Amino acid sequence: MKTIDELLTAGVDGKRVFVRADLNVPLADGVITDDGRIRAVLPTVKALADAGAKVIVASHLGRPKGAPDPAFSLLPAAERLGELLGAPVAFAQDTVGPAAHDAVDGLQPGQVAVIENLRFNPGETSKDDTERGEFADRLAALADVYVGDGFGAVHRKHASVYDLPARLPHYAGYLIATEVGVLKKLTEDVKRPYVVALGGAKVSDKLAVIDQLLGKADRLLIGGGMAYTFLKAKGYEVGISLLQEDQVPVVIEYMERAEKQGVELVLPVDVVVSREFPDLKAKAPTEHSVVDADKIPADQEGLDIGPKTRELYAAKLADAATVFWNGPMGVFEHPDYAEGTKAVAQALVESKGFTVVGGGDSAAAVRTLGFDEKAFGHISTGGGASLEYLEGKTLPGLAALED
């Protein structure tokens, strides 16, 4: 995999460089609520612009259905990129049409343009190789060189991620190089004890990674909505908590495997419960209580790990040499149920080991809860991509950058 440094050494002055970024930022009424992914691609964009390239930044945002949708426009991301660069950023209102060509043609060396949401074109996400290839051909006509730096999308076999690099000289940007380096530290020559904290809503989303980690991690801490399927597998009442009943047999098997393989599988010992899910917009105080994990009332649901579990998990993380955390411990968006996620984040901050926050909601939680990002070893921009890498899967966007 050639890197951007090799490209810069060869020279990019006046060349049109297509940067596949991940500007898939959360928006509330058109306002960006977390610009972490935009800031993550800044070093690559700035280095290319400073070297005299004509930089074309492209990304997806959300899940539009292959047609323009103002709700998913990249305009707010383009404006924020310009603010962070401290320089004007041109914006094209289409992906491969006249506006995109006009924006690129109008660039002077050192200037940047953002083209509209790639997913406004059905060819971007098509499962048909020909349709995807045709869209990649049209994107390739905009540029001379390709730089892949959208780590959050490398697990997708999409035109701009997988097909386009084959049509242009291609290089990995700084973000992808960093992300891959971090993931290698989690899969090759890992420093031990290696502790993994997994949360989030669905256990089914994490089964494949748990399967892999049972042979690699020393300790697995389970929280979030997925914990209730594990508690159910132990025979506990979980009330109206999030539960994937069909996954209980698999979870039982994994618990047995963990015991046989000497992997410590740690589950909540107490949980914060309520009779109803909180209003995440109003964030008004709710009625809630703490119960032991085997005493969840039949008419209530678990929404966070309890205080004893927070202490337990902090203790289990304290001696770790390597930590990977993916998925919040509870409904962190509401103050009544944020303490579990906050406790895990704080334990990582205090850790002397190499700590990795695995993107997605975990990264959002770190920022939402006010933690200094520099206090962590690495905050990934791609939760899904990180998990699939740890599962041992080949990621199309990384394979495409290899020669």
Short mmCIF file of C-alpha atoms in Angstrom, two decimals:
data_model
loop_
_atom_site.label_atom_id
_atom_site.label_comp_id
_atom_site.label_asym_id
_atom_site.label_seq_id
_atom_site.Cartn_x
_atom_site.Cartn_y
_atom_site.Cartn_z
CA MET A 1 0.00 0.00 0.00
CA LYS A 2 1.64 3.24 -1.14
CA THR A 3 1.14 6.23 1.14
CA ILE A 4 0.52 9.90 0.58
CA ASP A 5 4.12 10.67 1.56
CA GLU A 6 5.30 8.79 -1.55
CA LEU A 7 2.84 10.81 -3.64
CA LEU A 8 4.04 14.10 -2.16
CA THR A 9 7.66 13.11 -2.79
CA ALA A 10 6.81 12.44 -6.44
CA GLY A 11 5.10 15.84 -6.64
CA VAL A 12 1.47 16.89 -7.02
CA ASP A 13 1.78 20.52 -8.12
CA GLY A 14 -1.14 21.25 -10.45
CA LYS A 15 -2.42 17.66 -10.35
CA ARG A 16 -6.09 16.91 -9.68
CA VAL A 17 -6.13 14.69 -6.60
CA PHE A 18 -9.37 12.90 -5.68
CA VAL A 19 -9.59 12.36 -1.90
CA ARG A 20 -12.21 9.84 -0.83
CA ALA A 21 -12.91 11.14 2.67
CA ASP A 22 -15.50 10.22 5.26
CA LEU A 23 -17.50 13.37 5.94
CA ASN A 24 -20.47 11.36 7.20
CA VAL A 25 -21.08 13.65 10.16
CA PRO A 26 -24.18 13.75 12.38
CA LEU A 27 -26.54 16.63 11.62
CA ALA A 28 -29.36 18.17 13.64
CA ASP A 29 -31.55 20.54 11.61
CA GLY A 30 -28.69 21.01 9.16
CA VAL A 31 -26.15 21.78 11.88
CA ILE A 32 -23.13 19.49 12.44
CA THR A 33 -23.14 18.12 15.98
CA ASP A 34 -19.76 16.36 15.81
CA ASP A 35 -17.09 17.39 13.28
CA GLY A 36 -14.59 14.70 14.30
CA ARG A 37 -14.57 13.00 10.91
CA ILE A 38 -13.93 16.26 9.10
CA ARG A 39 -11.03 17.09 11.39
CA ALA A 40 -9.65 13.58 10.85
CA VAL A 41 -9.12 14.12 7.10
CA LEU A 42 -7.64 17.63 7.51
CA PRO A 43 -3.97 16.54 7.58
CA THR A 44 -4.33 14.80 4.20
CA VAL A 45 -6.28 17.62 2.53
CA LYS A 46 -3.97 20.30 3.93
CA ALA A 47 -0.77 18.46 2.92
CA LEU A 48 -2.02 18.06 -0.66
CA ALA A 49 -3.20 21.65 -0.93
CA ASP A 50 0.05 22.98 0.55
CA ALA A 51 1.94 20.94 -2.07
CA GLY A 52 -0.02 22.63 -4.89
CA ALA A 53 -2.55 19.93 -5.71
CA LYS A 54 -6.05 20.69 -6.92
CA VAL A 55 -7.90 18.76 -4.25
CA ILE A 56 -11.31 17.17 -4.92
CA VAL A 57 -12.90 15.89 -1.72
CA ALA A 58 -15.71 13.33 -2.02
CA SER A 59 -17.79 11.47 0.54
CA HIS A 60 -21.15 9.96 1.35
CA LEU A 61 -23.49 11.23 4.06
CA GLY A 62 -26.32 9.17 5.47
CA ARG A 63 -28.36 6.76 3.38
CA PRO A 64 -30.11 8.62 0.57
CA LYS A 65 -31.76 6.26 -1.90
CA GLY A 66 -29.58 6.86 -4.95
CA ALA A 67 -31.10 10.27 -5.71
CA PRO A 68 -30.53 13.86 -4.53
CA ASP A 69 -32.06 14.62 -1.14
CA PRO A 70 -31.44 18.04 0.48
CA ALA A 71 -31.50 16.44 3.94
CA PHE A 72 -28.27 14.59 3.07
CA SER A 73 -26.40 17.38 1.28
CA LEU A 74 -22.67 17.66 1.99
CA LEU A 75 -22.85 21.46 1.93
CA PRO A 76 -22.62 21.84 5.75
CA ALA A 77 -19.56 19.54 5.76
CA ALA A 78 -17.95 21.51 2.93
CA GLU A 79 -18.50 24.77 4.80
CA ARG A 80 -17.01 23.31 7.98
CA LEU A 81 -14.02 21.97 6.05
CA GLY A 82 -13.41 25.48 4.73
CA GLU A 83 -13.58 26.92 8.26
CA LEU A 84 -11.06 24.35 9.53
CA LEU A 85 -8.73 24.91 6.58
CA GLY A 86 -9.04 28.66 6.91
CA ALA A 87 -9.57 28.91 3.14
CA PRO A 88 -12.55 28.94 0.75
CA VAL A 89 -13.79 25.52 -0.37
CA ALA A 90 -15.76 25.30 -3.61
CA PHE A 91 -18.91 23.16 -3.54
CA ALA A 92 -20.38 21.31 -6.51
CA GLN A 93 -24.10 20.56 -6.37
CA ASP A 94 -23.73 17.28 -8.23
CA THR A 95 -21.28 14.35 -8.22
CA VAL A 96 -20.17 13.83 -11.83
CA GLY A 97 -22.28 16.34 -13.74
CA PRO A 98 -21.59 19.85 -15.05
CA ALA A 99 -21.35 21.40 -11.58
CA ALA A 100 -18.65 18.93 -10.52
CA HIS A 101 -16.63 19.49 -13.70
CA ASP A 102 -17.00 23.27 -13.41
CA ALA A 103 -15.84 23.20 -9.77
CA VAL A 104 -12.79 21.08 -10.61
CA ASP A 105 -11.95 23.10 -13.73
CA GLY A 106 -12.09 26.27 -11.65
CA LEU A 107 -9.53 25.07 -9.11
CA GLN A 108 -6.12 26.69 -8.94
CA PRO A 109 -3.15 24.77 -7.45
CA GLY A 110 -3.59 24.63 -3.67
CA GLN A 111 -7.37 25.00 -3.77
CA VAL A 112 -10.04 22.56 -2.58
CA ALA A 113 -13.50 21.57 -3.85
CA VAL A 114 -16.09 19.25 -2.34
CA ILE A 115 -18.50 17.43 -4.65
CA GLU A 116 -22.03 16.51 -3.58
CA ASN A 117 -22.97 13.33 -1.71
CA LEU A 118 -21.73 10.32 -3.71
CA ARG A 119 -24.78 8.31 -2.72
CA PHE A 120 -27.01 10.68 -4.67
CA ASN A 121 -25.91 8.53 -7.62
CA PRO A 122 -27.19 4.90 -7.59
CA GLY A 123 -23.91 3.72 -9.11
CA GLU A 124 -22.04 4.43 -5.87
CA THR A 125 -23.65 1.64 -3.85
CA SER A 126 -24.86 -0.64 -6.65
CA LYS A 127 -24.27 -4.36 -6.27
CA ASP A 128 -23.99 -4.57 -10.05
CA ASP A 129 -20.30 -4.41 -11.02
CA THR A 130 -21.05 -2.78 -14.38
CA GLU A 131 -23.21 0.00 -12.95
CA ARG A 132 -20.68 0.66 -10.20
CA GLY A 133 -17.84 0.63 -12.72
CA GLU A 134 -19.58 3.13 -14.98
CA PHE A 135 -19.94 5.56 -12.06
CA ALA A 136 -16.29 5.00 -11.14
CA ASP A 137 -15.32 5.84 -14.75
CA ARG A 138 -17.15 9.16 -14.49
CA LEU A 139 -15.50 9.96 -11.16
CA ALA A 140 -12.08 9.06 -12.60
CA ALA A 141 -12.60 11.67 -15.33
CA LEU A 142 -12.42 14.35 -12.63
CA ALA A 143 -8.94 13.47 -11.38
CA ASP A 144 -5.37 12.38 -12.09
CA VAL A 145 -4.63 10.64 -8.77
CA TYR A 146 -6.68 8.89 -6.06
CA VAL A 147 -6.07 9.14 -2.31
CA GLY A 148 -8.15 6.88 -0.08
CA ASP A 149 -8.71 8.42 3.35
CA GLY A 150 -12.31 7.53 4.21
CA PHE A 151 -11.62 4.80 6.75
CA GLY A 152 -15.25 4.70 7.88
CA ALA A 153 -16.23 3.40 4.42
CA VAL A 154 -13.42 0.93 3.61
CA HIS A 155 -15.58 -2.07 4.53
CA ARG A 156 -18.01 -1.13 1.72
CA LYS A 157 -17.62 -2.38 -1.85
CA HIS A 158 -18.70 0.96 -3.27
CA ALA A 159 -17.62 2.68 -6.49
CA SER A 160 -15.59 5.47 -4.89
CA VAL A 161 -14.00 3.12 -2.38
CA TYR A 162 -13.35 -0.07 -4.36
CA ASP A 163 -13.65 0.54 -8.12
CA LEU A 164 -12.18 4.03 -8.50
CA PRO A 165 -8.69 3.24 -7.14
CA ALA A 166 -8.26 0.66 -9.94
CA ARG A 167 -8.72 3.45 -12.49
CA LEU A 168 -6.14 5.91 -11.12
CA PRO A 169 -2.71 5.86 -9.44
CA HIS A 170 -3.73 5.30 -5.82
CA TYR A 171 -2.34 6.03 -2.37
CA ALA A 172 -3.44 5.77 1.26
CA GLY A 173 -4.00 9.05 3.08
CA TYR A 174 -2.69 9.82 6.56
CA LEU A 175 -5.90 8.76 8.31
CA ILE A 176 -6.08 5.32 6.71
CA ALA A 177 -2.36 4.74 7.31
CA THR A 178 -2.86 5.61 10.99
CA GLU A 179 -6.01 3.49 11.38
CA VAL A 180 -4.39 0.42 9.82
CA GLY A 181 -1.31 0.86 12.00
CA VAL A 182 -3.50 0.94 15.10
CA LEU A 183 -5.49 -2.13 14.06
CA LYS A 184 -2.28 -4.06 13.52
CA LYS A 185 -1.40 -3.29 17.15
CA LEU A 186 -4.71 -4.92 18.12
CA THR A 187 -4.18 -8.04 15.99
CA GLU A 188 -0.43 -8.62 15.68
CA ASP A 189 2.07 -8.76 18.56
CA VAL A 190 -0.50 -7.47 21.07
CA LYS A 191 0.78 -6.23 24.44
CA ARG A 192 -0.98 -7.98 27.31
CA PRO A 193 -3.20 -8.00 29.26
CA TYR A 194 -5.47 -7.26 26.28
CA VAL A 195 -8.91 -6.09 27.43
CA VAL A 196 -11.87 -5.47 25.13
CA ALA A 197 -15.00 -3.59 26.23
CA LEU A 198 -17.99 -4.13 23.97
CA GLY A 199 -21.33 -2.35 24.20
CA GLY A 200 -23.97 -1.07 21.85
CA ALA A 201 -27.47 -2.22 21.11
CA LYS A 202 -27.36 -5.56 19.31
CA VAL A 203 -25.33 -8.60 20.23
CA SER A 204 -25.73 -9.86 16.64
CA ASP A 205 -23.59 -6.93 15.43
CA LYS A 206 -20.72 -8.11 17.62
CA LEU A 207 -20.92 -11.93 17.42
CA ALA A 208 -18.27 -12.26 14.70
CA VAL A 209 -15.80 -10.04 16.54
CA ILE A 210 -16.46 -11.86 19.84
CA ASP A 211 -15.79 -15.13 18.00
CA GLN A 212 -12.34 -13.80 16.95
CA LEU A 213 -11.54 -12.17 20.27
CA LEU A 214 -12.17 -15.36 22.22
CA GLY A 215 -8.86 -16.54 20.80
CA LYS A 216 -7.00 -13.25 21.27
CA ALA A 217 -8.25 -11.15 24.19
CA ASP A 218 -7.53 -11.88 27.84
CA ARG A 219 -10.70 -10.23 29.09
CA LEU A 220 -14.05 -9.21 27.55
CA LEU A 221 -16.32 -6.69 29.28
CA ILE A 222 -19.90 -6.67 28.03
CA GLY A 223 -22.29 -3.71 28.40
CA GLY A 224 -24.96 -1.77 26.55
CA GLY A 225 -28.13 -3.27 25.12
CA MET A 226 -26.28 -6.41 24.06
CA ALA A 227 -25.58 -7.29 27.71
CA TYR A 228 -29.20 -8.33 28.29
CA THR A 229 -28.93 -11.20 25.81
CA PHE A 230 -25.93 -12.42 27.83
CA LEU A 231 -27.85 -12.03 31.10
CA LYS A 232 -30.78 -13.93 29.58
CA ALA A 233 -28.33 -16.66 28.56
CA LYS A 234 -27.44 -16.97 32.26
CA GLY A 235 -31.11 -17.56 32.99
CA TYR A 236 -31.84 -14.11 34.40
CA GLU A 237 -35.07 -12.15 33.99
CA VAL A 238 -34.34 -9.13 31.79
CA GLY A 239 -37.79 -7.52 31.81
CA ILE A 240 -38.49 -5.38 28.74
CA SER A 241 -34.77 -4.76 28.12
CA LEU A 242 -33.39 -4.96 24.60
CA LEU A 243 -33.12 -8.68 23.90
CA GLN A 244 -32.23 -10.82 20.89
CA GLU A 245 -33.83 -14.07 21.96
CA ASP A 246 -32.66 -15.90 18.83
CA GLN A 247 -29.02 -15.20 19.76
CA VAL A 248 -29.21 -16.75 23.23
CA PRO A 249 -27.99 -20.23 22.11
CA VAL A 250 -24.96 -18.66 20.38
CA VAL A 251 -24.18 -16.54 23.43
CA ILE A 252 -24.35 -19.62 25.68
CA GLU A 253 -21.86 -21.35 23.38
CA TYR A 254 -19.51 -18.33 23.48
CA MET A 255 -19.70 -18.17 27.28
CA GLU A 256 -18.73 -21.84 27.46
CA ARG A 257 -15.87 -21.29 24.98
CA ALA A 258 -14.58 -18.33 26.98
CA GLU A 259 -14.42 -20.46 30.10
CA LYS A 260 -12.59 -23.29 28.30
CA GLN A 261 -10.11 -20.93 26.66
CA GLY A 262 -9.36 -19.00 29.83
CA VAL A 263 -10.85 -15.74 28.57
CA GLU A 264 -12.45 -13.75 31.36
CA LEU A 265 -15.96 -12.78 30.23
CA VAL A 266 -17.30 -10.08 32.54
CA LEU A 267 -20.99 -9.18 32.66
CA PRO A 268 -22.84 -6.44 34.56
CA VAL A 269 -23.56 -7.19 38.22
CA ASP A 270 -26.08 -4.35 38.53
CA VAL A 271 -28.03 -2.19 36.10
CA VAL A 272 -29.95 1.08 35.99
CA VAL A 273 -33.59 0.36 35.09
CA SER A 274 -36.68 2.34 34.17
CA ARG A 275 -40.26 1.62 33.09
CA GLU A 276 -39.86 3.62 29.88
CA PHE A 277 -37.21 4.69 27.42
CA PRO A 278 -36.15 8.32 28.00
CA ASP A 279 -36.90 11.25 25.71
CA LEU A 280 -33.48 11.96 24.19
CA LYS A 281 -34.50 15.39 22.89
CA ALA A 282 -36.00 16.87 26.04
CA LYS A 283 -33.55 14.99 28.33
CA ALA A 284 -35.85 15.64 31.27
CA PRO A 285 -35.09 13.69 34.49
CA THR A 286 -36.64 10.23 34.54
CA GLU A 287 -37.75 7.78 37.18
CA HIS A 288 -35.09 5.11 37.47
CA SER A 289 -33.46 2.81 40.00
CA VAL A 290 -30.52 0.46 40.39
CA VAL A 291 -31.08 -3.27 40.73
CA ASP A 292 -28.84 -6.33 40.75
CA ALA A 293 -28.40 -7.85 37.30
CA ASP A 294 -30.44 -10.90 38.28
CA LYS A 295 -33.28 -8.82 39.78
CA ILE A 296 -34.53 -6.78 36.79
CA PRO A 297 -38.31 -6.28 37.25
CA ALA A 298 -40.46 -7.83 34.53
CA ASP A 299 -41.98 -4.44 33.61
CA GLN A 300 -38.71 -2.47 33.42
CA GLU A 301 -35.74 -2.22 31.08
CA GLY A 302 -32.03 -1.87 31.68
CA LEU A 303 -30.62 1.39 30.29
CA ASP A 304 -27.12 1.52 31.78
CA ILE A 305 -24.66 -0.47 33.84
CA GLY A 306 -24.94 0.22 37.57
CA PRO A 307 -22.42 1.71 40.04
CA LYS A 308 -21.00 -1.67 41.16
CA THR A 309 -20.44 -2.64 37.53
CA ARG A 310 -18.76 0.68 36.81
CA GLU A 311 -16.29 0.01 39.63
CA LEU A 312 -15.81 -3.58 38.48
CA TYR A 313 -15.13 -2.59 34.87
CA ALA A 314 -12.74 0.19 35.90
CA ALA A 315 -10.81 -2.38 37.96
CA LYS A 316 -10.75 -4.85 35.05
CA LEU A 317 -9.34 -2.13 32.77
CA ALA A 318 -6.79 -0.79 35.25
CA ASP A 319 -3.97 -3.27 34.51
CA ALA A 320 -4.52 -3.50 30.74
CA ALA A 321 -1.57 -2.99 28.40
CA THR A 322 -3.93 -2.84 25.40
CA VAL A 323 -7.60 -1.77 25.41
CA PHE A 324 -10.15 -1.73 22.60
CA TRP A 325 -13.55 -0.22 23.35
CA ASN A 326 -16.49 -0.31 20.94
CA GLY A 327 -20.04 0.58 21.91
CA PRO A 328 -21.53 2.62 24.79
CA MET A 329 -22.47 0.98 28.08
CA GLY A 330 -25.91 2.55 28.12
CA VAL A 331 -28.11 5.28 26.68
CA PHE A 332 -25.33 7.85 27.07
CA GLU A 333 -27.32 10.52 25.18
CA HIS A 334 -29.44 11.00 28.33
CA PRO A 335 -27.74 12.23 31.52
CA ASP A 336 -29.55 9.67 33.71
CA TYR A 337 -27.95 6.80 31.77
CA ALA A 338 -24.54 8.19 30.80
CA GLU A 339 -22.55 7.24 33.89
CA GLY A 340 -21.61 3.73 32.71
CA THR A 341 -20.18 4.96 29.42
CA LYS A 342 -18.47 7.83 31.26
CA ALA A 343 -16.88 5.37 33.71
CA VAL A 344 -15.41 3.22 30.91
CA ALA A 345 -14.09 6.31 29.09
CA GLN A 346 -12.53 7.56 32.34
CA ALA A 347 -10.88 4.18 32.92
CA LEU A 348 -9.31 4.43 29.46
CA VAL A 349 -8.10 7.96 30.21
CA GLU A 350 -6.44 6.72 33.41
CA SER A 351 -4.98 3.62 31.75
CA LYS A 352 -1.24 3.41 31.20
CA GLY A 353 -1.82 1.03 28.30
CA PHE A 354 -2.50 1.64 24.61
CA THR A 355 -6.17 2.62 24.40
CA VAL A 356 -8.33 2.56 21.27
CA VAL A 357 -11.87 3.92 21.01
CA GLY A 358 -13.47 2.01 18.15
CA GLY A 359 -15.40 4.72 16.34
CA GLY A 360 -19.16 5.09 15.94
CA ASP A 361 -21.17 5.80 19.09
CA SER A 362 -18.12 5.28 21.32
CA ALA A 363 -16.27 8.14 19.61
CA ALA A 364 -19.43 10.28 19.73
CA ALA A 365 -19.80 9.51 23.44
CA VAL A 366 -16.23 10.57 24.20
CA ARG A 367 -16.89 13.96 22.60
CA THR A 368 -20.44 14.35 23.95
CA LEU A 369 -19.31 13.61 27.50
CA GLY A 370 -16.55 16.20 27.30
CA PHE A 371 -13.40 14.07 27.31
CA ASP A 372 -10.16 15.34 25.81
CA GLU A 373 -9.57 13.28 22.67
CA LYS A 374 -5.81 13.49 23.24
CA ALA A 375 -6.23 11.48 26.45
CA PHE A 376 -6.83 8.32 24.39
CA GLY A 377 -4.26 6.41 22.37
CA HIS A 378 -6.47 6.54 19.27
CA ILE A 379 -10.08 7.36 18.42
CA SER A 380 -11.11 5.53 15.27
CA THR A 381 -13.34 7.16 12.66
CA GLY A 382 -14.83 3.83 11.59
CA GLY A 383 -16.65 1.59 14.04
CA GLY A 384 -17.94 -0.88 11.44
CA ALA A 385 -14.63 -0.96 9.57
CA SER A 386 -12.67 -1.51 12.80
CA LEU A 387 -14.91 -4.40 13.84
CA GLU A 388 -14.70 -6.09 10.44
CA TYR A 389 -10.90 -5.78 10.46
CA LEU A 390 -10.80 -7.38 13.94
CA GLU A 391 -13.11 -10.12 12.63
CA GLY A 392 -10.38 -10.96 10.12
CA LYS A 393 -12.36 -9.89 7.07
CA THR A 394 -10.79 -8.44 3.94
CA LEU A 395 -11.92 -4.82 3.66
CA PRO A 396 -12.58 -3.88 0.00
CA GLY A 397 -11.35 -0.29 0.37
CA LEU A 398 -8.03 -1.41 1.85
CA ALA A 399 -7.56 -4.20 -0.68
CA ALA A 400 -8.13 -1.67 -3.48
CA LEU A 401 -5.27 0.49 -2.22
CA GLU A 402 -2.82 -2.38 -2.26
CA ASP A 403 -0.66 -3.07 -5.33
#
